[in-house]
Coordinates of C-alpha atoms in Angstrom, one line a residue:
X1 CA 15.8 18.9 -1.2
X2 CA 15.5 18.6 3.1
X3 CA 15.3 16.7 5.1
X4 CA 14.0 17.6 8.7
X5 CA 13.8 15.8 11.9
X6 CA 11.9 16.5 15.4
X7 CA 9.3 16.0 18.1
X8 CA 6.8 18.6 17.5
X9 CA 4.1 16.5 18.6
X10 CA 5.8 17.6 22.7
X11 CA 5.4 21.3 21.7
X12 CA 1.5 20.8 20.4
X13 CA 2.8 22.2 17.1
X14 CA 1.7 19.4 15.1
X15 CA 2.7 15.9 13.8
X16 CA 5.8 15.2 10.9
X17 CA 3.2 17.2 8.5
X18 CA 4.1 20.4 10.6
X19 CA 7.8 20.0 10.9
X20 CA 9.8 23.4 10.0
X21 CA 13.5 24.6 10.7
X22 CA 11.7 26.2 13.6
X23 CA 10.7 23.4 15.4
X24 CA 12.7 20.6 14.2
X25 CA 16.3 19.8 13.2
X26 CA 16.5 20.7 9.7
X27 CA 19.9 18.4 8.3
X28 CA 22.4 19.4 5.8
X29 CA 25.1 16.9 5.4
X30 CA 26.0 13.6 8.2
X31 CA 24.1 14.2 11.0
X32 CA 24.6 12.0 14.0
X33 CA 23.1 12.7 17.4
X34 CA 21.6 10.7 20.5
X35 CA 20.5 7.8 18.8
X36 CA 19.7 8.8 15.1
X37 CA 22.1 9.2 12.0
X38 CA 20.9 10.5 9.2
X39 CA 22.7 10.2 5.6
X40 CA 22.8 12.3 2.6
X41 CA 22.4 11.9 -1.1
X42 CA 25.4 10.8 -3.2
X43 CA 26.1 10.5 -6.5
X44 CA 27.2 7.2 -8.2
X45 CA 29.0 7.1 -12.0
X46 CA 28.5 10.4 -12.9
X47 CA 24.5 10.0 -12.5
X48 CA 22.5 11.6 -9.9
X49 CA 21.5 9.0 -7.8
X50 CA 20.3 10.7 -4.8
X51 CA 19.4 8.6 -1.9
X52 CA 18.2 9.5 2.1
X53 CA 18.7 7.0 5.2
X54 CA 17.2 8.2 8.4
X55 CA 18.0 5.2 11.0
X56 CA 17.0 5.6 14.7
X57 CA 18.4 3.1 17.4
X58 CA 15.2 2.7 19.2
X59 CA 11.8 2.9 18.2
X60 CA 10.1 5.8 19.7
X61 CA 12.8 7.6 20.2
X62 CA 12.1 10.7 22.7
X63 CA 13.7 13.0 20.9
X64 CA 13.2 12.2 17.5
X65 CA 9.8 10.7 16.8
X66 CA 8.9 12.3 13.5
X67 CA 10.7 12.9 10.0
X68 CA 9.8 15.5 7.3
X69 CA 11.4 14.5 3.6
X70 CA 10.8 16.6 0.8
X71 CA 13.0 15.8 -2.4
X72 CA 14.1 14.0 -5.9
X73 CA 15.4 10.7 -4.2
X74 CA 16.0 7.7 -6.2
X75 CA 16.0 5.6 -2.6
X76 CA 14.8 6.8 0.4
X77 CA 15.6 4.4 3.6
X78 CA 13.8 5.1 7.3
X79 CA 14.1 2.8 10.3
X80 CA 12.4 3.4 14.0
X81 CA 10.5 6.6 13.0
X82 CA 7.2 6.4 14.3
X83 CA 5.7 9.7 12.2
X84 CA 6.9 10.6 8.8
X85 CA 5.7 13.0 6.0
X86 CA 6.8 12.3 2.4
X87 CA 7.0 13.9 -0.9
X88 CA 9.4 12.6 -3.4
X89 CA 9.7 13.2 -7.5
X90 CA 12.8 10.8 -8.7
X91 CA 14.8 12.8 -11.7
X92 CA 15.6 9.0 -12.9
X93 CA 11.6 8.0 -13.2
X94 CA 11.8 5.3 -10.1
X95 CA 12.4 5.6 -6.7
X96 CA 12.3 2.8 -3.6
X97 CA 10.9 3.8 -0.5
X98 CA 11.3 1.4 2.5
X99 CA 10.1 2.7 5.6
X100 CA 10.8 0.3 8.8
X101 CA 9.0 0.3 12.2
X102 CA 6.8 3.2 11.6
X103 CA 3.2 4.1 12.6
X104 CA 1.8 6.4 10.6
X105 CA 2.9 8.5 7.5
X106 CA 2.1 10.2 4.4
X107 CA 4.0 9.2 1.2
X108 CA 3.2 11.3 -2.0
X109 CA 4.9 10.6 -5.0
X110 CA 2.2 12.2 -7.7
X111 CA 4.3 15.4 -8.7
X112 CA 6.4 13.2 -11.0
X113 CA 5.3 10.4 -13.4
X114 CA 7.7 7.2 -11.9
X115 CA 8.0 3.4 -11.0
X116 CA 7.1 4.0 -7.5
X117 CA 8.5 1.1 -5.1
X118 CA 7.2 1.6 -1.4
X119 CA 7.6 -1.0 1.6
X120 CA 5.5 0.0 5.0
X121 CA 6.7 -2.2 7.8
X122 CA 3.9 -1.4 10.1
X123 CA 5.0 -1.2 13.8
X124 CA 2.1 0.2 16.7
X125 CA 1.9 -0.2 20.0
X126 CA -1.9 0.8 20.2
X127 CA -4.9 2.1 18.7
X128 CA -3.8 5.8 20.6
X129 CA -2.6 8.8 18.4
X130 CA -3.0 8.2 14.5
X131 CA -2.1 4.9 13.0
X132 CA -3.0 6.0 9.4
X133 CA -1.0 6.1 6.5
X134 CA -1.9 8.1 3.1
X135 CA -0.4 7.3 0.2
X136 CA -0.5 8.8 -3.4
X137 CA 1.6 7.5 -6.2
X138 CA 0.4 9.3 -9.3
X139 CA 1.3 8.0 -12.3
X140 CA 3.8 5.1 -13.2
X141 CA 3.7 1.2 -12.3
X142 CA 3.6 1.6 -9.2
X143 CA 4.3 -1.2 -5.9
X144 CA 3.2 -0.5 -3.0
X145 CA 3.7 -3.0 0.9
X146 CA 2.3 -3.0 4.2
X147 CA 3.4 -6.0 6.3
X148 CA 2.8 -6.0 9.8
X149 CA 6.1 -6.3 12.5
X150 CA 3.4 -5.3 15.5
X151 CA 0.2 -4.0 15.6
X152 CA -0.9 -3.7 12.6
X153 CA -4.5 -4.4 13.5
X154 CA -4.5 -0.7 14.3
X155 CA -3.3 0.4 11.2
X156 CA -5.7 2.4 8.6
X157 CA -5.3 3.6 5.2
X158 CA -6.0 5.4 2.3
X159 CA -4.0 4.5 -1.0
X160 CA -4.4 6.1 -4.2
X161 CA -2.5 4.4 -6.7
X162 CA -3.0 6.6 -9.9
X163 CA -2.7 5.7 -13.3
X164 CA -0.4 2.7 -14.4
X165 CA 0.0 -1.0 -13.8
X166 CA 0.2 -1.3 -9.9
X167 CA 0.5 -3.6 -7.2
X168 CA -1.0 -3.3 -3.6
X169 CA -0.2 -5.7 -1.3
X170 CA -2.1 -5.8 2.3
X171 CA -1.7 -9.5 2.4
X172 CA 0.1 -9.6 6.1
X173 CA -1.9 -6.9 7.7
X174 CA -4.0 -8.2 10.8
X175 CA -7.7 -8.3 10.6
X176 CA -9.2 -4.7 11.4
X177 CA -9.6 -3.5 15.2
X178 CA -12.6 -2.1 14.4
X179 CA -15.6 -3.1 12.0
X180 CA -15.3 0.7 10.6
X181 CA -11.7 1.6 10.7
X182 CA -11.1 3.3 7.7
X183 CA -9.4 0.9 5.0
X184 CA -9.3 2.0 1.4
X185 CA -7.6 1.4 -1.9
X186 CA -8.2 2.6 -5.3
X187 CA -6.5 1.3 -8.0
X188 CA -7.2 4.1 -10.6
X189 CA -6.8 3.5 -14.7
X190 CA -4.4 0.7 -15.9
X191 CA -4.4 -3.4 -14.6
X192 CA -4.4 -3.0 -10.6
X193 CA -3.6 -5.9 -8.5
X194 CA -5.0 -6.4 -5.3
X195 CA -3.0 -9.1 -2.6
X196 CA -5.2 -9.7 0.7
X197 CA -5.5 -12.1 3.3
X198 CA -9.6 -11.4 2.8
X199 CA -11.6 -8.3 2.3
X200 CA -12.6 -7.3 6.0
X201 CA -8.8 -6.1 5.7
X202 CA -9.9 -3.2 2.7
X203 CA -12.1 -1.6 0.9
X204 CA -11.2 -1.3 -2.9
X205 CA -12.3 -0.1 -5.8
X206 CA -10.9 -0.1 -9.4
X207 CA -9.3 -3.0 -9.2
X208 CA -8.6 -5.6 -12.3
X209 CA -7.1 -8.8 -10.4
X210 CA -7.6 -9.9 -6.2
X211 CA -4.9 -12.4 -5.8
X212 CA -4.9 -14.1 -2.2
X213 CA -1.8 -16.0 -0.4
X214 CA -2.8 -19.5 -0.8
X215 CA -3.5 -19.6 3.0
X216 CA -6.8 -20.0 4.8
X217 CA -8.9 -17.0 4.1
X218 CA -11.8 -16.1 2.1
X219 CA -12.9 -13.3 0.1
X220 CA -16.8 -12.1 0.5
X221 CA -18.1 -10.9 -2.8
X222 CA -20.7 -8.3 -2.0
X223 CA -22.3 -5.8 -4.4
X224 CA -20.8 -3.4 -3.4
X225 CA -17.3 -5.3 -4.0
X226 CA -18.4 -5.9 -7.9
X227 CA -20.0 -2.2 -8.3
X228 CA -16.3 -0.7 -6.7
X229 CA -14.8 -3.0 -9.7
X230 CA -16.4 -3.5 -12.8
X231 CA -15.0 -0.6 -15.1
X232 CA -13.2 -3.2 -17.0
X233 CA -15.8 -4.9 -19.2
X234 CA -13.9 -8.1 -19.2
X235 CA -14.1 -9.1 -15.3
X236 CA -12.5 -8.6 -12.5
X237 CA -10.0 -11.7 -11.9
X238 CA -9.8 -13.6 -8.8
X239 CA -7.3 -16.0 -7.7
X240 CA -5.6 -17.7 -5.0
X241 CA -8.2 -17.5 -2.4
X242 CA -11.6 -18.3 -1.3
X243 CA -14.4 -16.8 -2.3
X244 CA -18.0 -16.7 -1.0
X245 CA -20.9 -14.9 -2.3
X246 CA -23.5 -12.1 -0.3
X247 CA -26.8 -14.1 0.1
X248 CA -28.1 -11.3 -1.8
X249 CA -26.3 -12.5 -5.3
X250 CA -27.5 -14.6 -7.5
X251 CA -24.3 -16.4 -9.6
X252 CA -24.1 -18.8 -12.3
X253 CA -20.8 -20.7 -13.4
X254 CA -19.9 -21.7 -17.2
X255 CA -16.8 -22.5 -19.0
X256 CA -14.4 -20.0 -20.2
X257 CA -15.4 -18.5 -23.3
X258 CA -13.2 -17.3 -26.3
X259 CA -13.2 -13.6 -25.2
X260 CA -12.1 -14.6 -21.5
X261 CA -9.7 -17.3 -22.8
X262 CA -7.4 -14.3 -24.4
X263 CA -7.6 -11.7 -21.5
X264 CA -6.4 -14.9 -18.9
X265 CA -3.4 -15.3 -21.2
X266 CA -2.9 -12.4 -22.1
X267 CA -1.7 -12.1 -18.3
X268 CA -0.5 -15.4 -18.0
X269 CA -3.2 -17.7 -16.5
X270 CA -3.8 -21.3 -17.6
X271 CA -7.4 -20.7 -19.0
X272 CA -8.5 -24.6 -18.2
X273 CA -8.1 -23.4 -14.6
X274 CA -11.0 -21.3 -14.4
X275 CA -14.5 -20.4 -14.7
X276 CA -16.5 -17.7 -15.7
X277 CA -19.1 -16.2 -13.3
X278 CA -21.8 -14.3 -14.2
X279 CA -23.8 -12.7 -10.9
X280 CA -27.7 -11.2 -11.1
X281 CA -28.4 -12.3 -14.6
X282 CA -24.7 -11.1 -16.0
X283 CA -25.0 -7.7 -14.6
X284 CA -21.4 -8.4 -13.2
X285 CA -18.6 -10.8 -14.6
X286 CA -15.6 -12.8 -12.4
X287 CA -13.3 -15.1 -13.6
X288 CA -12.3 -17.2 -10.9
X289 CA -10.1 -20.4 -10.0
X290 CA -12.3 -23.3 -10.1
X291 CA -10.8 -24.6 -6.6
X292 CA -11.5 -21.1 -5.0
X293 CA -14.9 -21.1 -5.4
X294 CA -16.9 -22.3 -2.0
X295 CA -20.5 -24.1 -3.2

């Protein structure tokens, strides 16, 4: 296991994907210096619990901008680190990753199969340098966060959530920047749920359930939204939000049937608050909220 700490980015070496012993402080043990601590592992009761907190006093900090872990951690903790590079396999089968105030990052936790919990408090001060994050949990049930603290309508992404039961939520994110920044989920094999604040803030694709905040926004079904997520035969399940249609879909609305009924309960819906919605002639099937649905 290392952990490594540095500004390479100063010596055109590279970003927190690039940090070495070479060009950055590689720790071993307590490590406190000009603004950063950094502590170790530990064990707890005789179990290997290992755990990481990188905490920086300032965001940004000159002389430590970027971090490099590389380990089995059950809990991983970073703060004020604008650039960080992560691969973790938990020995347990879980880990919690909660990275603070960063910018941009890659977080890979494929190599093992775990219950993967990761929370991105998105922090950027402009749309300069990279402000994307790549993320890859592999298999488990897997929960993965952005919220925005700053800036966040900078912020691109591309999350692979691998097999298992998992949970993405983008609900706090700003709108997009840019029309094209590059946005994408996929929810892979097992019952993905999908929280947004409307879809000009992703694109996704293999997704079972969207599931909005509540609040004022409004999810645009297009085609390409129904092709991206209809692997599961029973529908794609919308809730909690808005929705609208593409001019170019044709939709029809009926009660639930019998077939529907069980898969809503089955994940804990009341059934009598929904329809069933069957667009270009039942080519695709939704299950929607009958209050969500804009005439």
């Amino acid at each position: 296991m290392s952990v490594i700490i540095g500004t390479s980015n100063h010596d055109g070496t590279g970003s927190s994907e690039n940090l070495t012993a070479d060009n950055g402080a590689l720790i071993s043990g307590y490590f406190n210096d000009d603004g950063i601590t950094v502590y170790p592992y530990e064990t707890f009761s005789g179990i290997s619990f290992d755990s990481v907190q990188i905490q920086s006093d300032t965001w940004n900090n000159k002389n430590y901008k970027e971090a490099k872990v590389d380990g089995n951690y059950e809990a991983i903790t970073i703060d004020n680190i604008i650039d960080l590079d992560i691969h973790n396999q938990s020995d347990l089968g879980f880990s919690h990753i909660e990275l603070l105030n960063t910018k941009r990052g890659n977080i890979d936790t494929s190599g093992v199969d775990s219950d993967d919990s990761i929370f991105i408090g998105v922090y950027s001060n402009s749309s300069g340098w990279s402000n994307k994050f790549t993320i890859d949990t592999g298999e488990g049930n897997d929960s993965v966060t952005l919220a925005n603290v700053q800036g966040s309508q900078y912020t691109r992404f591309d999350i692979n959530l691998g097999t298992g039961d998992d949970q993405l939520d983008i609900s706090t994110l700003s709108s997009s920047y840019k029309s094209y920044q590059e946005r994408i989920a996929e929810g892979g094999d097992g019952f993905d749920v999908l929280i947004t604040n409307g879809s000009n803030n992703v694109t996704f694709s293999g997704f079972e359930m969207v599931k909005g905040t509540g609040f004022n926004s409004t999810l645009s079904i297009t085609k390409d939204i129904l092709d991206n997520n209809s692997d599961n035969d029973v529908g794609l399940i919308i809730t909690n939000i808005d929705v609208d249609f593409s001019s170019a879909l044709n939709y029809t609305t009926q009660a639930v049937d019998a077939e529907h009924s069980t898969y809503l309960e089955q994940h804990g819906f009341d059934v009598d608050t929904f329809d069933l919605v069957t667009v270009d002639d039942g080519e695709y099937t939704l299950l929607i909220q009958h209050d969500d649905l804009l005439s």
